[in-house]
Amino acid sequence: MKPAPFEYIAPTTVEEALGHLAEYGYDAKILAGGQSLIPMMNFRLAQPSVLVDLNKLAELSFIRSEKDGELRIGAMTRHFQVERDDLVAEHAPLIHEAMPKIATPQIRSRGTFGGSIAHADPAAELTTICVALDGRFRCQSARGERWVPAQDFFLGMFTSVLEPDEMLVEIAIPPMAPRTGWALEEAARRAHDFALVGVGAVVTLDAKDCCERARLVFFSVGDGPVEAVKATEMLIGKEVSPDLIRAAAEAVTDELDPSADIHASVQYRLHLARVLARRALEKAFARAAAPGTQAA
Amino acid sequence: MMAKLIGKRITRNEDPRLLTGQALFVDDVELPGMLHAAFLRSEYAHAKLKGIDLSAALERPGVVAAFTAEDMGDDWAPGPPLVIPPPTIEDVEFYTRTQVPLVKDKVRHAGEPLAIVIADSRYIAEDALDDIVVDLEPLDVVTNIERALEPDSPLVHDDLESNLAAHLVQEKGDYAAIRESADKVIKRRIVIERGIAGAMENRGIVASWDNKQQQLTVWDTTQSPIPIRNGLASMFGLSEHQVRVIAPFVGGGFGPKIMMFYPEEVLLTWSTLKMGKPIKWIEDRRENFYATTQERGQIHDVELALTNDGRILGMRDDFLHDTGAYDPYGLTIPLNTQCHALGPYDIPNFSSDLKVVFTNKTLTTPVRGAGRPQGVFVIERMLDIAAKELGIDRAEIRKRNYLPRDVFPYDNLIIDQAFSSFVIDSGDYLPAMEKALKLIDYEKFTQEEQPKLREEGRRVGIGVVSFIETTGVGPYEGARVTIESSGKVNTATGVGTQGQGHFTTFAQIVAEQLGVDVRDVHLVTGDTAQFHWGTGTFASRGAVVAANAVNAAASIVRGKVLKLASELLDTPEEELELEDGVVRVADIPTQFISLGDLAQRSNPLRGAVEPGTEPGLEATAYFGPKYGATAFGTHAMIVEVDPETMMVEIKRYIVVEDCGTVLNPLIVEGQLHGGVALGIGNSFYEKLVFDDNGQLLNASFADYLIPTAAEIPTIEIAHQVTPSPLNPLGSKGVGEAGAIPVPALFAQAVENALGVDGLEILESPLSPQRLFELFHGEEKDA
């Protein structure tokens, strides 16, 4: 389990890094926290000829909020920094709640927020949460930069819209509307495992306690984050009741097409999706209705 | 002698070294000019080898050598069997087929080594593996043990008529007759899957031939350095004293490291002898999943015959045992299964037809538990079912069937893994059960709490299971104890150490005998240059066999100390006491002589050693028990199953363990913690999944699930002490105890939590997926 030979470059500025990506293109791989890439290289499943190590780019490690309350997280910010950050807890409680569920403390001490997203693993929490929270990603190349909405970013298993010469540098999470509730539910074999099925819910109530907006985004059930659009449409404009939540949760199955593996059959995954959707919606609506729910 | 140190919670002598990274492991060995090896392994589970072309690999810069089976010439031979097939059982069929150093004619399991590459670094060696061209013709594969016995099954060994590796029947009493007169006969089929040991440290070997000294040194992660030394010497025509095998600190043994000879042990030694350069090979985790032995894997057809009041009249247990591609370890595992299926119970009639089966999978040899968990699973599950069908409480049916305390030593009238009569030396089962029931509050939980929780829709269940563990088998171990002129004590023993705490427990025994500080006893284990008689660390025998050898040697040294001190202090031996590193005249604290001074006086620089005496305060002694000491206990647990997600949470875990004299409770409890954790893995997480082609679908820790600290509950431990009459310390082994009853207990508790009529758990391990199928049914969500 030793990697195939590769060339190693450790740029000290983003500009320099982008120069290398422009030069090597498909032959290069970006090394962030290395928690997925290094094992893949050791298994020789990934054999990049050039490794561009971003760990010296201090400029990509930050957490701050913009004037409008938008949260900005640098791509090289470590998971444990996000996990312990007050700003994140306040502005994006769903992210705050999800962080301890990502792998182990050891992995979180090294793994990066941006690395997890750019890796586009369909079993990852953060990809899904960014979609559920209407996040945006700043992608840079020597050619320039662009902002990509999270829901347009993921193309499939381990694939995103990032071009070979492009890298994710920053994540933006908009402020939550008043009377918004959230929840993340997952079923995993062991505490740190990738979930068999997971779901993030973000819901907003209007002044009459009716559902104004609802997002229900799944992970581990497809090639990337999968949103149950029709199921949540059943909730919009309605007064929320346990029966309504149950009906919406039951309906998610029609929009999911999970595959089987040695840990879970399709049937079991669909069953879990319904159970977890119901639990997530119940928790999210309860939070939205709770007095003092933040206006960010 | 008043026990001052034995039985004390003494922190471990070895921990400062281990915790600060100062302990030597095989991968720490660095020698000048050392080369690195990598093995090309078969991707097919069953294939004819038609050719290997090494030329491209040999051309790669940094590659020094590469060899195939053909290159070994006359040195190529299948390994000798590790455990000689049973001579003492009548009508036993046994077909010995042992592993080969490198595949010559055909591959019999995925991961079998085809070639070795030796290079300047492991990186280059692995690069060169990709350069090798292999011509393999895939053959039909058999992985399922039932399928393997069908007449048209592919044959793992072409020279045999079938895949039957062994067949034997053990009988006690007359089961067939008693079955006819029984009130109730329960019949079930039980399936137990295969898993790995998953030691933190994989295997590793450094082999170094020094041509000028004519000396071979092998650092090996083995559990049995002395047999490895003897075997290598005989294999390569060297004197045993030309071979030094060192098993340094090893990060977990759990059984597979007692297997010998692994192909890598032969190949590394053969290569260094040929090349005259030191060579290192460290097994990586992927290799470990294919190249290190595994265990469990049995199918049982069981019958239990009972009276209406729950008394067992007899049991029939016919089963298949998967040995994988080869069977060097004989019948150890399935014989353990048979013995432990009898458990702590009075089962007067027993019949067991055992078939050992070859398959195209990695071979099986003992993994912590070594066949015992399967036997315990079988009898305990059958008792649970009997209790349900007869309307008797689960704890009560066990109590009714225990062997009474006055029956020991008790001869079970079948043959055990040592091919001698399965005699239980001692036992007292009822109090252990009562203690466990009290600690978990069985009565209150089942009568009050459980019904209440059930009304709230919660599925919380309780389990309680008894077991025995045969431990401390022979033949023997030895130790040498020496008081040095510093007054410190050196102790050497041949067993290897893989985390058992030998540096502390053995030191406690020596310190107790000689009146020194436990920290002043220096222990050497697993170095054949220091001690070269013995077999190894396995079968929960260190604290029984080696510890009693240490005790015997220390006791002789004590005698020498007293004799010499008596002369020097002019005081009768009975009036002397050993304390604080000195021999003192009792009641006269000012009159003493230190052990260091005595050691010097015993090794005179002038004059002569008297005829009939020896220099030094040193003794070597051996201990071989007549037969094994049998430990036992009861475990209990409370679990909650989420009836929607089918995830399981262990809410309480109780261990009542009786391993005879407890040498050090901290260490015994550590063993139990580790054992229970492994057992939880066996119960709910760890299962090797092979496809029809014999490919392992979960050959990494991403998909082969080992429970972590987050999955292991707090383990509450209580001790009971029934000393073994078979050894002076009264100790019994505890190395495997923790793991043995857990799968049976987990199945019972989960079944109880689900509480569905007719839902029986007859397999291990479980998983959320499997519980979903059992609880929600296959069709509900179609």
PDB file of N, CA and C in Angstrom, chain B residues 344-371:
ATOM      1  N   PRO B 344     -20.981 -25.289  30.608  1.00  0.00           N
ATOM      2  CA  PRO B 344     -20.951 -25.608  32.032  1.00  0.00           C
ATOM      3  C   PRO B 344     -22.073 -26.575  32.417  1.00  0.00           C
ATOM      4  N   TYR B 345     -22.666 -27.217  31.426  1.00  0.00           N
ATOM      5  CA  TYR B 345     -23.902 -27.966  31.677  1.00  0.00           C
ATOM      6  C   TYR B 345     -23.667 -29.467  31.772  1.00  0.00           C
ATOM      7  N   ASP B 346     -24.586 -30.106  32.454  1.00  0.00           N
ATOM      8  CA  ASP B 346     -24.598 -31.555  32.586  1.00  0.00           C
ATOM      9  C   ASP B 346     -25.378 -32.113  31.389  1.00  0.00           C
ATOM     10  N   ILE B 347     -24.641 -32.533  30.376  1.00  0.00           N
ATOM     11  CA  ILE B 347     -25.273 -33.068  29.170  1.00  0.00           C
ATOM     12  C   ILE B 347     -24.829 -34.525  29.046  1.00  0.00           C
ATOM     13  N   PRO B 348     -25.654 -35.445  29.547  1.00  0.00           N
ATOM     14  CA  PRO B 348     -25.194 -36.834  29.663  1.00  0.00           C
ATOM     15  C   PRO B 348     -25.046 -37.545  28.324  1.00  0.00           C
ATOM     16  N   ASN B 349     -25.774 -37.113  27.326  1.00  0.00           N
ATOM     17  CA  ASN B 349     -25.705 -37.785  26.028  1.00  0.00           C
ATOM     18  C   ASN B 349     -25.376 -36.764  24.947  1.00  0.00           C
ATOM     19  N   PHE B 350     -24.366 -37.060  24.172  1.00  0.00           N
ATOM     20  CA  PHE B 350     -23.886 -36.077  23.205  1.00  0.00           C
ATOM     21  C   PHE B 350     -23.398 -36.808  21.974  1.00  0.00           C
ATOM     22  N   SER B 351     -23.752 -36.269  20.840  1.00  0.00           N
ATOM     23  CA  SER B 351     -23.285 -36.859  19.590  1.00  0.00           C
ATOM     24  C   SER B 351     -22.929 -35.723  18.650  1.00  0.00           C
ATOM     25  N   SER B 352     -21.729 -35.759  18.107  1.00  0.00           N
ATOM     26  CA  SER B 352     -21.323 -34.656  17.239  1.00  0.00           C
ATOM     27  C   SER B 352     -20.530 -35.187  16.057  1.00  0.00           C
ATOM     28  N   ASP B 353     -21.082 -34.956  14.884  1.00  0.00           N
ATOM     29  CA  ASP B 353     -20.453 -35.381  13.635  1.00  0.00           C
ATOM     30  C   ASP B 353     -19.847 -34.130  13.006  1.00  0.00           C
ATOM     31  N   LEU B 354     -18.532 -34.129  12.897  1.00  0.00           N
ATOM     32  CA  LEU B 354     -17.820 -32.941  12.419  1.00  0.00           C
ATOM     33  C   LEU B 354     -17.205 -33.216  11.054  1.00  0.00           C
ATOM     34  N   LYS B 355     -17.464 -32.310  10.142  1.00  0.00           N
ATOM     35  CA  LYS B 355     -16.776 -32.374   8.847  1.00  0.00           C
ATOM     36  C   LYS B 355     -16.023 -31.066   8.631  1.00  0.00           C
ATOM     37  N   VAL B 356     -14.729 -31.182   8.390  1.00  0.00           N
ATOM     38  CA  VAL B 356     -13.906 -30.010   8.071  1.00  0.00           C
ATOM     39  C   VAL B 356     -13.783 -29.950   6.559  1.00  0.00           C
ATOM     40  N   VAL B 357     -13.948 -28.739   6.018  1.00  0.00           N
ATOM     41  CA  VAL B 357     -14.119 -28.609   4.572  1.00  0.00           C
ATOM     42  C   VAL B 357     -13.104 -27.633   3.982  1.00  0.00           C
ATOM     43  N   PHE B 358     -12.486 -28.043   2.866  1.00  0.00           N
ATOM     44  CA  PHE B 358     -11.621 -27.122   2.118  1.00  0.00           C
ATOM     45  C   PHE B 358     -12.474 -26.200   1.252  1.00  0.00           C
ATOM     46  N   THR B 359     -12.091 -24.917   1.189  1.00  0.00           N
ATOM     47  CA  THR B 359     -12.733 -23.957   0.285  1.00  0.00           C
ATOM     48  C   THR B 359     -11.656 -23.074  -0.315  1.00  0.00           C
ATOM     49  N   ASN B 360     -12.006 -22.324  -1.353  1.00  0.00           N
ATOM     50  CA  ASN B 360     -11.049 -21.401  -1.973  1.00  0.00           C
ATOM     51  C   ASN B 360     -11.028 -20.071  -1.221  1.00  0.00           C
ATOM     52  N   LYS B 361     -10.693 -20.164   0.033  1.00  0.00           N
ATOM     53  CA  LYS B 361     -10.589 -18.960   0.859  1.00  0.00           C
ATOM     54  C   LYS B 361      -9.324 -19.053   1.705  1.00  0.00           C
ATOM     55  N   THR B 362      -8.923 -17.923   2.242  1.00  0.00           N
ATOM     56  CA  THR B 362      -7.789 -17.887   3.156  1.00  0.00           C
ATOM     57  C   THR B 362      -8.005 -18.929   4.253  1.00  0.00           C
ATOM     58  N   LEU B 363      -6.909 -19.536   4.709  1.00  0.00           N
ATOM     59  CA  LEU B 363      -7.080 -20.604   5.683  1.00  0.00           C
ATOM     60  C   LEU B 363      -7.526 -20.051   7.042  1.00  0.00           C
ATOM     61  N   THR B 364      -8.178 -20.929   7.789  1.00  0.00           N
ATOM     62  CA  THR B 364      -8.589 -20.539   9.137  1.00  0.00           C
ATOM     63  C   THR B 364      -7.685 -21.224  10.161  1.00  0.00           C
ATOM     64  N   THR B 365      -7.293 -20.446  11.154  1.00  0.00           N
ATOM     65  CA  THR B 365      -6.597 -20.967  12.338  1.00  0.00           C
ATOM     66  C   THR B 365      -7.192 -20.189  13.509  1.00  0.00           C
ATOM     67  N   PRO B 366      -6.887 -20.579  14.739  1.00  0.00           N
ATOM     68  CA  PRO B 366      -7.569 -19.921  15.857  1.00  0.00           C
ATOM     69  C   PRO B 366      -7.434 -18.387  15.884  1.00  0.00           C
ATOM     70  N   VAL B 367      -8.566 -17.750  16.120  1.00  0.00           N
ATOM     71  CA  VAL B 367      -8.617 -16.320  16.431  1.00  0.00           C
ATOM     72  C   VAL B 367      -9.291 -16.229  17.795  1.00  0.00           C
ATOM     73  N   ARG B 368      -8.688 -15.485  18.693  1.00  0.00           N
ATOM     74  CA  ARG B 368      -9.224 -15.267  20.051  1.00  0.00           C
ATOM     75  C   ARG B 368     -10.630 -15.863  20.248  1.00  0.00           C
ATOM     76  N   GLY B 369     -10.667 -16.949  20.968  1.00  0.00           N
ATOM     77  CA  GLY B 369     -11.920 -17.693  21.112  1.00  0.00           C
ATOM     78  C   GLY B 369     -11.745 -19.087  20.537  1.00  0.00           C
ATOM     79  N   ALA B 370     -11.189 -19.141  19.319  1.00  0.00           N
ATOM     80  CA  ALA B 370     -10.732 -20.401  18.719  1.00  0.00           C
ATOM     81  C   ALA B 370     -11.771 -21.513  18.770  1.00  0.00           C
ATOM     82  N   GLY B 371     -12.907 -21.294  18.171  1.00  0.00           N
ATOM     83  CA  GLY B 371     -13.928 -22.336  18.126  1.00  0.00           C
ATOM     84  C   GLY B 371     -14.868 -22.313  19.312  1.00  0.00           C
TER      85      GLY B 371
END
